[in-house]
Amino acid sequence: MRNITVADQSRGHAGVLVSTGWAEEVNIDSSLFTRNTVPSLIVALECHEQPSRTRLTNSTFINNEETVVHIDVGECGALEVSRNTFLENNNSGKEGVMMINAEPREGSSKIPLLVEENEFAKNGGEFSAMLTMHGSHAANGSFRQNRLHDNINSVASVVLTSPHYRLESNDFANPLSAHELDVRSDGSWKLQANNNNWGTDDMKKAFKAPESSLPLGIMPQVQVQPVQPNPPPIVPESSDYSQCAHLNFCSRRGRCEGELIF
């Protein structure tokens, strides 16, 4: 699907629903989803044997409600969500903007689940993005170079339930969200996060997570400015010394009277 517009949908399961046992490729590109009060896009695949691929690229989601995008790639589906814009969704404060789910089978560690170079701005609801991966096996999950700003999320800007997603080089600036990142860990695994700008130096604002799940050095060091020595006192122009300033030999020693130093 390319260059489609899905608008003002209020009935049925979703504006666009892709639900099948298996599909070799699902590709949605350069499309607009707006003013939908049911989920705008649901992709639900049951990949068991042959790998599949889902791509959502260069599309815009603006002023929608419910869980705006819900993608489930099953056991062996690859995913790319890139260069999309999510703007002013979930103004009712309910649900979340984007939910990604997978249940990788054994041997899926090289299957990519990529969410990159997207913009999430001025969204409400519980979260802007939720990344989940069920089961004990891993896929190659990555959430990187995304920009999240001015969202007002009651839970967190991003909710993470699995150690198999890496968070890299994202830019967070959501002062009115409860947290930037909610890590749903029991403390048995550590978050993989590098080079992110969390938009705050307050760890309690940035993260909702067991302390044992946060890697050392996840927050940038706050630069402390050195204390400057006291500057020399400024002599008012009306002082006697200022009246002698035109004399090159004036060393501020002695006594100044009538523009002469004694």
mmCIF file of C-alpha atoms in Angstrom:
data_model
loop_
_atom_site.group_PDB
_atom_site.id
_atom_site.type_symbol
_atom_site.label_atom_id
_atom_site.label_comp_id
_atom_site.label_asym_id
_atom_site.label_seq_id
_atom_site.Cartn_x
_atom_site.Cartn_y
_atom_site.Cartn_z
ATOM 1 C CA MET A 1 0.000 0.000 0.000
ATOM 2 C CA ARG A 2 1.423 3.344 -1.020
ATOM 3 C CA ASN A 3 0.140 6.929 -1.043
ATOM 4 C CA ILE A 4 -3.179 6.078 0.591
ATOM 5 C CA THR A 5 -5.222 8.218 2.993
ATOM 6 C CA VAL A 6 -7.199 6.651 5.826
ATOM 7 C CA ALA A 7 -9.370 9.267 7.539
ATOM 8 C CA ASP A 8 -12.367 9.611 9.860
ATOM 9 C CA GLN A 9 -12.777 5.886 10.500
ATOM 10 C CA SER A 10 -14.981 5.158 13.519
ATOM 11 C CA ARG A 11 -16.361 1.656 12.884
ATOM 12 C CA GLY A 12 -14.880 -1.795 12.639
ATOM 13 C CA HIS A 13 -11.636 -3.145 14.069
ATOM 14 C CA ALA A 14 -9.261 -0.658 12.419
ATOM 15 C CA GLY A 15 -8.767 1.791 9.601
ATOM 16 C CA VAL A 16 -6.454 -0.768 7.961
ATOM 17 C CA LEU A 17 -6.424 -4.349 9.260
ATOM 18 C CA VAL A 18 -3.913 -6.903 7.982
ATOM 19 C CA SER A 19 -4.633 -10.190 9.710
ATOM 20 C CA THR A 20 -3.452 -13.419 8.172
ATOM 21 C CA GLY A 21 -1.647 -16.593 9.058
ATOM 22 C CA TRP A 22 1.362 -15.669 6.921
ATOM 23 C CA ALA A 23 2.373 -13.025 4.413
ATOM 24 C CA GLU A 24 5.713 -12.806 2.679
ATOM 25 C CA GLU A 25 5.724 -9.010 2.828
ATOM 26 C CA VAL A 26 3.510 -6.211 4.116
ATOM 27 C CA ASN A 27 4.634 -2.789 2.899
ATOM 28 C CA ILE A 28 2.931 0.501 3.832
ATOM 29 C CA ASP A 29 4.681 3.617 2.551
ATOM 30 C CA SER A 30 4.056 7.360 2.205
ATOM 31 C CA SER A 31 0.510 7.220 3.570
ATOM 32 C CA LEU A 32 -1.634 9.443 5.794
ATOM 33 C CA PHE A 33 -3.780 8.302 8.725
ATOM 34 C CA THR A 34 -5.832 11.031 10.382
ATOM 35 C CA ARG A 35 -8.852 11.613 12.637
ATOM 36 C CA ASN A 36 -9.540 7.906 13.161
ATOM 37 C CA THR A 37 -11.255 6.920 16.412
ATOM 38 C CA VAL A 38 -10.594 3.207 15.920
ATOM 39 C CA PRO A 39 -6.999 1.933 15.629
ATOM 40 C CA SER A 40 -5.515 3.368 12.445
ATOM 41 C CA LEU A 41 -3.359 0.352 11.553
ATOM 42 C CA ILE A 42 -3.254 -3.214 12.854
ATOM 43 C CA VAL A 43 -0.859 -5.785 11.394
ATOM 44 C CA ALA A 44 -1.228 -9.209 13.025
ATOM 45 C CA LEU A 45 0.825 -12.018 11.487
ATOM 46 C CA GLU A 46 1.240 -15.615 12.629
ATOM 47 C CA CYS A 47 4.604 -16.449 11.175
ATOM 48 C CA HIS A 48 5.579 -20.021 12.125
ATOM 49 C CA GLU A 49 7.822 -21.392 9.365
ATOM 50 C CA GLN A 50 8.821 -19.102 6.487
ATOM 51 C CA PRO A 51 10.081 -15.645 7.461
ATOM 52 C CA SER A 52 8.003 -12.595 6.622
ATOM 53 C CA ARG A 53 8.762 -8.876 6.476
ATOM 54 C CA THR A 54 6.653 -5.891 7.534
ATOM 55 C CA ARG A 55 7.632 -2.339 6.588
ATOM 56 C CA LEU A 56 5.967 0.913 7.682
ATOM 57 C CA THR A 57 7.842 3.870 6.223
ATOM 58 C CA ASN A 58 7.504 7.581 5.447
ATOM 59 C CA SER A 59 3.926 7.792 6.727
ATOM 60 C CA THR A 60 2.111 10.308 8.924
ATOM 61 C CA PHE A 61 -0.303 9.617 11.784
ATOM 62 C CA ILE A 62 -2.017 12.746 13.072
ATOM 63 C CA ASN A 63 -4.916 13.335 15.452
ATOM 64 C CA ASN A 64 -5.978 9.698 15.890
ATOM 65 C CA GLU A 65 -7.317 7.856 18.949
ATOM 66 C CA GLU A 66 -7.071 4.324 20.406
ATOM 67 C CA THR A 67 -3.822 2.361 19.951
ATOM 68 C CA VAL A 68 -2.912 4.104 16.719
ATOM 69 C CA VAL A 69 -0.480 1.493 15.346
ATOM 70 C CA HIS A 70 -0.328 -2.114 16.580
ATOM 71 C CA ILE A 71 2.097 -4.475 14.828
ATOM 72 C CA ASP A 72 2.580 -8.123 15.835
ATOM 73 C CA VAL A 73 5.107 -9.988 13.674
ATOM 74 C CA GLY A 74 4.725 -13.395 15.334
ATOM 75 C CA GLU A 75 7.568 -15.888 15.649
ATOM 76 C CA CYS A 76 9.738 -15.184 12.601
ATOM 77 C CA GLY A 77 8.758 -11.824 11.155
ATOM 78 C CA ALA A 78 11.233 -9.039 10.406
ATOM 79 C CA LEU A 79 10.114 -5.454 10.947
ATOM 80 C CA GLU A 80 11.112 -1.974 9.824
ATOM 81 C CA VAL A 81 9.307 1.113 11.148
ATOM 82 C CA SER A 82 11.234 4.132 9.914
ATOM 83 C CA ARG A 83 10.938 7.816 8.997
ATOM 84 C CA ASN A 84 7.321 8.126 10.165
ATOM 85 C CA THR A 85 5.684 11.031 11.997
ATOM 86 C CA PHE A 86 3.270 10.549 14.916
ATOM 87 C CA LEU A 87 1.712 13.900 15.811
ATOM 88 C CA GLU A 88 -1.013 14.952 18.271
ATOM 89 C CA ASN A 89 -2.542 11.496 18.705
ATOM 90 C CA ASN A 90 -4.474 10.213 21.741
ATOM 91 C CA ASN A 91 -5.647 13.604 22.918
ATOM 92 C CA SER A 92 -8.229 11.805 25.062
ATOM 93 C CA GLY A 93 -5.360 10.538 27.238
ATOM 94 C CA LYS A 94 -6.246 6.873 26.692
ATOM 95 C CA GLU A 95 -4.318 3.956 25.157
ATOM 96 C CA GLY A 96 -0.948 4.520 23.443
ATOM 97 C CA VAL A 97 0.388 5.571 20.070
ATOM 98 C CA MET A 98 2.474 2.630 18.799
ATOM 99 C CA MET A 99 2.784 -0.942 20.073
ATOM 100 C CA ILE A 100 5.293 -3.444 18.656
ATOM 101 C CA ASN A 101 5.086 -7.113 19.609
ATOM 102 C CA ALA A 102 7.032 -10.252 18.695
ATOM 103 C CA GLU A 103 7.399 -13.783 20.029
ATOM 104 C CA PRO A 104 10.640 -15.005 18.449
ATOM 105 C CA ARG A 105 11.231 -18.687 18.035
ATOM 106 C CA GLU A 106 14.599 -20.340 18.677
ATOM 107 C CA GLY A 107 17.284 -19.215 16.241
ATOM 108 C CA SER A 108 15.746 -15.789 15.550
ATOM 109 C CA SER A 109 18.570 -13.677 16.983
ATOM 110 C CA LYS A 110 19.468 -12.216 13.567
ATOM 111 C CA ILE A 111 15.910 -11.276 12.567
ATOM 112 C CA PRO A 112 15.752 -7.455 12.704
ATOM 113 C CA LEU A 113 13.028 -5.534 14.513
ATOM 114 C CA LEU A 114 13.969 -1.955 13.671
ATOM 115 C CA VAL A 115 12.234 1.214 14.860
ATOM 116 C CA GLU A 116 14.358 4.121 13.713
ATOM 117 C CA GLU A 117 14.341 7.774 12.639
ATOM 118 C CA ASN A 118 10.712 8.389 13.624
ATOM 119 C CA GLU A 119 9.280 11.509 15.221
ATOM 120 C CA PHE A 120 6.776 11.374 18.091
ATOM 121 C CA ALA A 121 5.484 14.836 18.994
ATOM 122 C CA LYS A 122 2.656 16.259 21.113
ATOM 123 C CA ASN A 123 1.006 12.879 21.674
ATOM 124 C CA GLY A 124 -1.122 12.051 24.703
ATOM 125 C CA GLY A 125 -2.195 8.683 26.052
ATOM 126 C CA GLU A 126 -0.304 6.232 28.223
ATOM 127 C CA PHE A 127 2.798 5.979 26.018
ATOM 128 C CA SER A 128 4.183 7.030 22.652
ATOM 129 C CA ALA A 129 5.875 3.685 21.953
ATOM 130 C CA MET A 130 5.717 0.258 23.598
ATOM 131 C CA LEU A 131 8.281 -2.392 22.648
ATOM 132 C CA THR A 132 7.498 -5.955 23.702
ATOM 133 C CA MET A 133 9.055 -9.333 22.977
ATOM 134 C CA HIS A 134 7.583 -12.444 24.578
ATOM 135 C CA GLY A 135 9.190 -15.785 25.320
ATOM 136 C CA SER A 136 12.755 -16.772 26.131
ATOM 137 C CA HIS A 137 14.235 -16.371 22.647
ATOM 138 C CA ALA A 138 15.630 -13.173 21.172
ATOM 139 C CA ALA A 139 15.310 -11.223 17.966
ATOM 140 C CA ASN A 140 17.571 -8.333 16.963
ATOM 141 C CA GLY A 141 15.529 -5.418 18.324
ATOM 142 C CA SER A 142 16.622 -1.813 17.871
ATOM 143 C CA PHE A 143 15.033 1.546 18.762
ATOM 144 C CA ARG A 144 17.404 4.217 17.519
ATOM 145 C CA GLN A 145 17.696 7.774 16.259
ATOM 146 C CA ASN A 146 14.084 8.528 17.126
ATOM 147 C CA ARG A 147 12.998 11.977 18.267
ATOM 148 C CA LEU A 148 10.371 12.195 21.022
ATOM 149 C CA HIS A 149 9.378 15.656 22.169
ATOM 150 C CA ASP A 150 6.495 17.507 23.809
ATOM 151 C CA ASN A 151 4.536 14.309 24.465
ATOM 152 C CA ILE A 152 2.286 14.115 27.530
ATOM 153 C CA ASN A 153 2.221 10.416 28.431
ATOM 154 C CA SER A 154 0.728 9.250 31.720
ATOM 155 C CA VAL A 155 3.011 6.172 31.974
ATOM 156 C CA ALA A 156 6.145 6.993 29.959
ATOM 157 C CA SER A 157 7.247 8.163 26.552
ATOM 158 C CA VAL A 158 8.596 4.655 25.860
ATOM 159 C CA VAL A 159 7.635 1.410 27.600
ATOM 160 C CA LEU A 160 10.098 -1.489 27.282
ATOM 161 C CA THR A 161 9.312 -5.063 28.362
ATOM 162 C CA SER A 162 12.262 -6.999 26.925
ATOM 163 C CA PRO A 163 16.073 -6.951 27.169
ATOM 164 C CA HIS A 164 16.336 -7.697 23.444
ATOM 165 C CA TYR A 165 15.804 -4.134 22.243
ATOM 166 C CA ARG A 166 18.752 -1.720 22.137
ATOM 167 C CA LEU A 167 18.022 1.978 22.665
ATOM 168 C CA GLU A 168 20.614 4.045 20.825
ATOM 169 C CA SER A 169 21.017 7.723 19.938
ATOM 170 C CA ASN A 170 17.434 8.759 20.674
ATOM 171 C CA ASP A 171 16.456 12.296 21.624
ATOM 172 C CA PHE A 172 13.915 12.662 24.467
ATOM 173 C CA ALA A 173 12.378 15.976 25.569
ATOM 174 C CA ASN A 174 9.043 15.342 27.263
ATOM 175 C CA PRO A 175 8.911 17.332 30.507
ATOM 176 C CA LEU A 176 5.172 16.712 30.990
ATOM 177 C CA SER A 177 5.367 12.920 30.612
ATOM 178 C CA ALA A 178 5.503 10.883 33.821
ATOM 179 C CA HIS A 179 8.812 9.306 32.719
ATOM 180 C CA GLU A 180 10.893 9.083 29.589
ATOM 181 C CA LEU A 181 11.375 5.304 29.856
ATOM 182 C CA ASP A 182 9.469 2.616 31.777
ATOM 183 C CA VAL A 183 11.527 -0.591 31.991
ATOM 184 C CA ARG A 184 9.263 -3.541 32.837
ATOM 185 C CA SER A 185 11.974 -5.726 34.316
ATOM 186 C CA ASP A 186 12.044 -7.910 37.409
ATOM 187 C CA GLY A 187 15.659 -6.883 37.885
ATOM 188 C CA SER A 188 17.100 -9.994 36.233
ATOM 189 C CA TRP A 189 18.204 -8.211 33.038
ATOM 190 C CA LYS A 190 19.837 -4.912 32.181
ATOM 191 C CA LEU A 191 18.682 -2.258 29.791
ATOM 192 C CA GLN A 192 20.813 -1.847 26.659
ATOM 193 C CA ALA A 193 21.065 1.910 26.098
ATOM 194 C CA ASN A 194 23.794 4.082 24.583
ATOM 195 C CA ASN A 195 24.188 7.712 23.514
ATOM 196 C CA ASN A 196 20.627 8.772 24.307
ATOM 197 C CA ASN A 197 19.678 12.301 25.281
ATOM 198 C CA TRP A 198 17.124 11.903 28.084
ATOM 199 C CA GLY A 199 16.226 15.586 28.266
ATOM 200 C CA THR A 200 16.829 15.724 32.038
ATOM 201 C CA ASP A 201 19.512 14.964 34.622
ATOM 202 C CA ASP A 202 16.888 13.685 37.087
ATOM 203 C CA MET A 203 17.034 9.880 37.048
ATOM 204 C CA LYS A 204 13.656 9.536 38.756
ATOM 205 C CA LYS A 205 12.075 11.573 35.976
ATOM 206 C CA ALA A 206 13.978 9.801 33.208
ATOM 207 C CA PHE A 207 13.438 6.195 34.330
ATOM 208 C CA LYS A 208 10.888 4.010 36.012
ATOM 209 C CA ALA A 209 12.931 0.866 36.479
ATOM 210 C CA PRO A 210 14.527 -1.430 39.059
ATOM 211 C CA GLU A 211 17.920 0.027 39.901
ATOM 212 C CA SER A 212 19.576 -3.281 39.023
ATOM 213 C CA SER A 213 18.231 -3.010 35.462
ATOM 214 C CA LEU A 214 19.951 0.302 34.714
ATOM 215 C CA PRO A 215 23.535 0.124 33.428
ATOM 216 C CA LEU A 216 26.222 2.249 35.022
ATOM 217 C CA GLY A 217 26.779 5.574 33.327
ATOM 218 C CA ILE A 218 23.378 5.686 31.656
ATOM 219 C CA MET A 219 22.944 9.322 32.702
ATOM 220 C CA PRO A 220 25.419 11.903 31.405
ATOM 221 C CA GLN A 221 27.690 13.458 33.971
ATOM 222 C CA VAL A 222 26.575 16.917 35.054
ATOM 223 C CA GLN A 223 29.343 19.395 34.304
ATOM 224 C CA VAL A 224 30.235 21.448 37.386
ATOM 225 C CA GLN A 225 31.572 24.881 36.518
ATOM 226 C CA PRO A 226 34.751 25.797 38.452
ATOM 227 C CA VAL A 227 34.427 28.575 40.985
ATOM 228 C CA GLN A 228 35.930 31.743 39.572
ATOM 229 C CA PRO A 229 38.194 33.837 41.847
ATOM 230 C CA ASN A 230 36.790 37.129 43.030
ATOM 231 C CA PRO A 231 37.482 39.828 40.440
ATOM 232 C CA PRO A 232 39.403 42.946 41.554
ATOM 233 C CA PRO A 233 37.174 45.670 42.932
ATOM 234 C CA ILE A 234 35.878 48.206 40.454
ATOM 235 C CA VAL A 235 36.936 51.695 41.455
ATOM 236 C CA PRO A 236 34.161 54.224 40.838
ATOM 237 C CA GLU A 237 34.984 56.969 38.381
ATOM 238 C CA SER A 238 34.309 59.563 41.045
ATOM 239 C CA SER A 239 37.172 58.357 43.270
ATOM 240 C CA ASP A 240 40.366 60.299 43.713
ATOM 241 C CA TYR A 241 42.339 57.587 41.945
ATOM 242 C CA SER A 242 40.255 57.886 38.809
ATOM 243 C CA GLN A 243 41.231 61.544 38.644
ATOM 244 C CA CYS A 244 44.880 60.469 38.373
ATOM 245 C CA ALA A 245 44.314 57.778 35.743
ATOM 246 C CA HIS A 246 45.801 59.967 33.020
ATOM 247 C CA LEU A 247 49.188 59.796 34.707
ATOM 248 C CA ASN A 248 51.146 56.852 33.279
ATOM 249 C CA PHE A 249 53.190 56.466 36.468
ATOM 250 C CA CYS A 250 50.094 56.199 38.645
ATOM 251 C CA SER A 251 50.483 52.963 40.616
ATOM 252 C CA ARG A 252 47.652 53.609 43.071
ATOM 253 C CA ARG A 253 50.205 54.039 45.808
ATOM 254 C CA GLY A 254 50.356 57.222 47.807
ATOM 255 C CA ARG A 255 47.722 59.897 47.987
ATOM 256 C CA CYS A 256 45.881 61.538 45.105
ATOM 257 C CA GLU A 257 44.840 65.140 45.393
ATOM 258 C CA GLY A 258 43.846 67.467 42.583
ATOM 259 C CA GLU A 259 44.911 64.994 39.891
ATOM 260 C CA LEU A 260 48.411 64.681 41.391
ATOM 261 C CA ILE A 261 49.864 61.817 43.425
ATOM 262 C CA PHE A 262 51.972 62.489 46.498
#
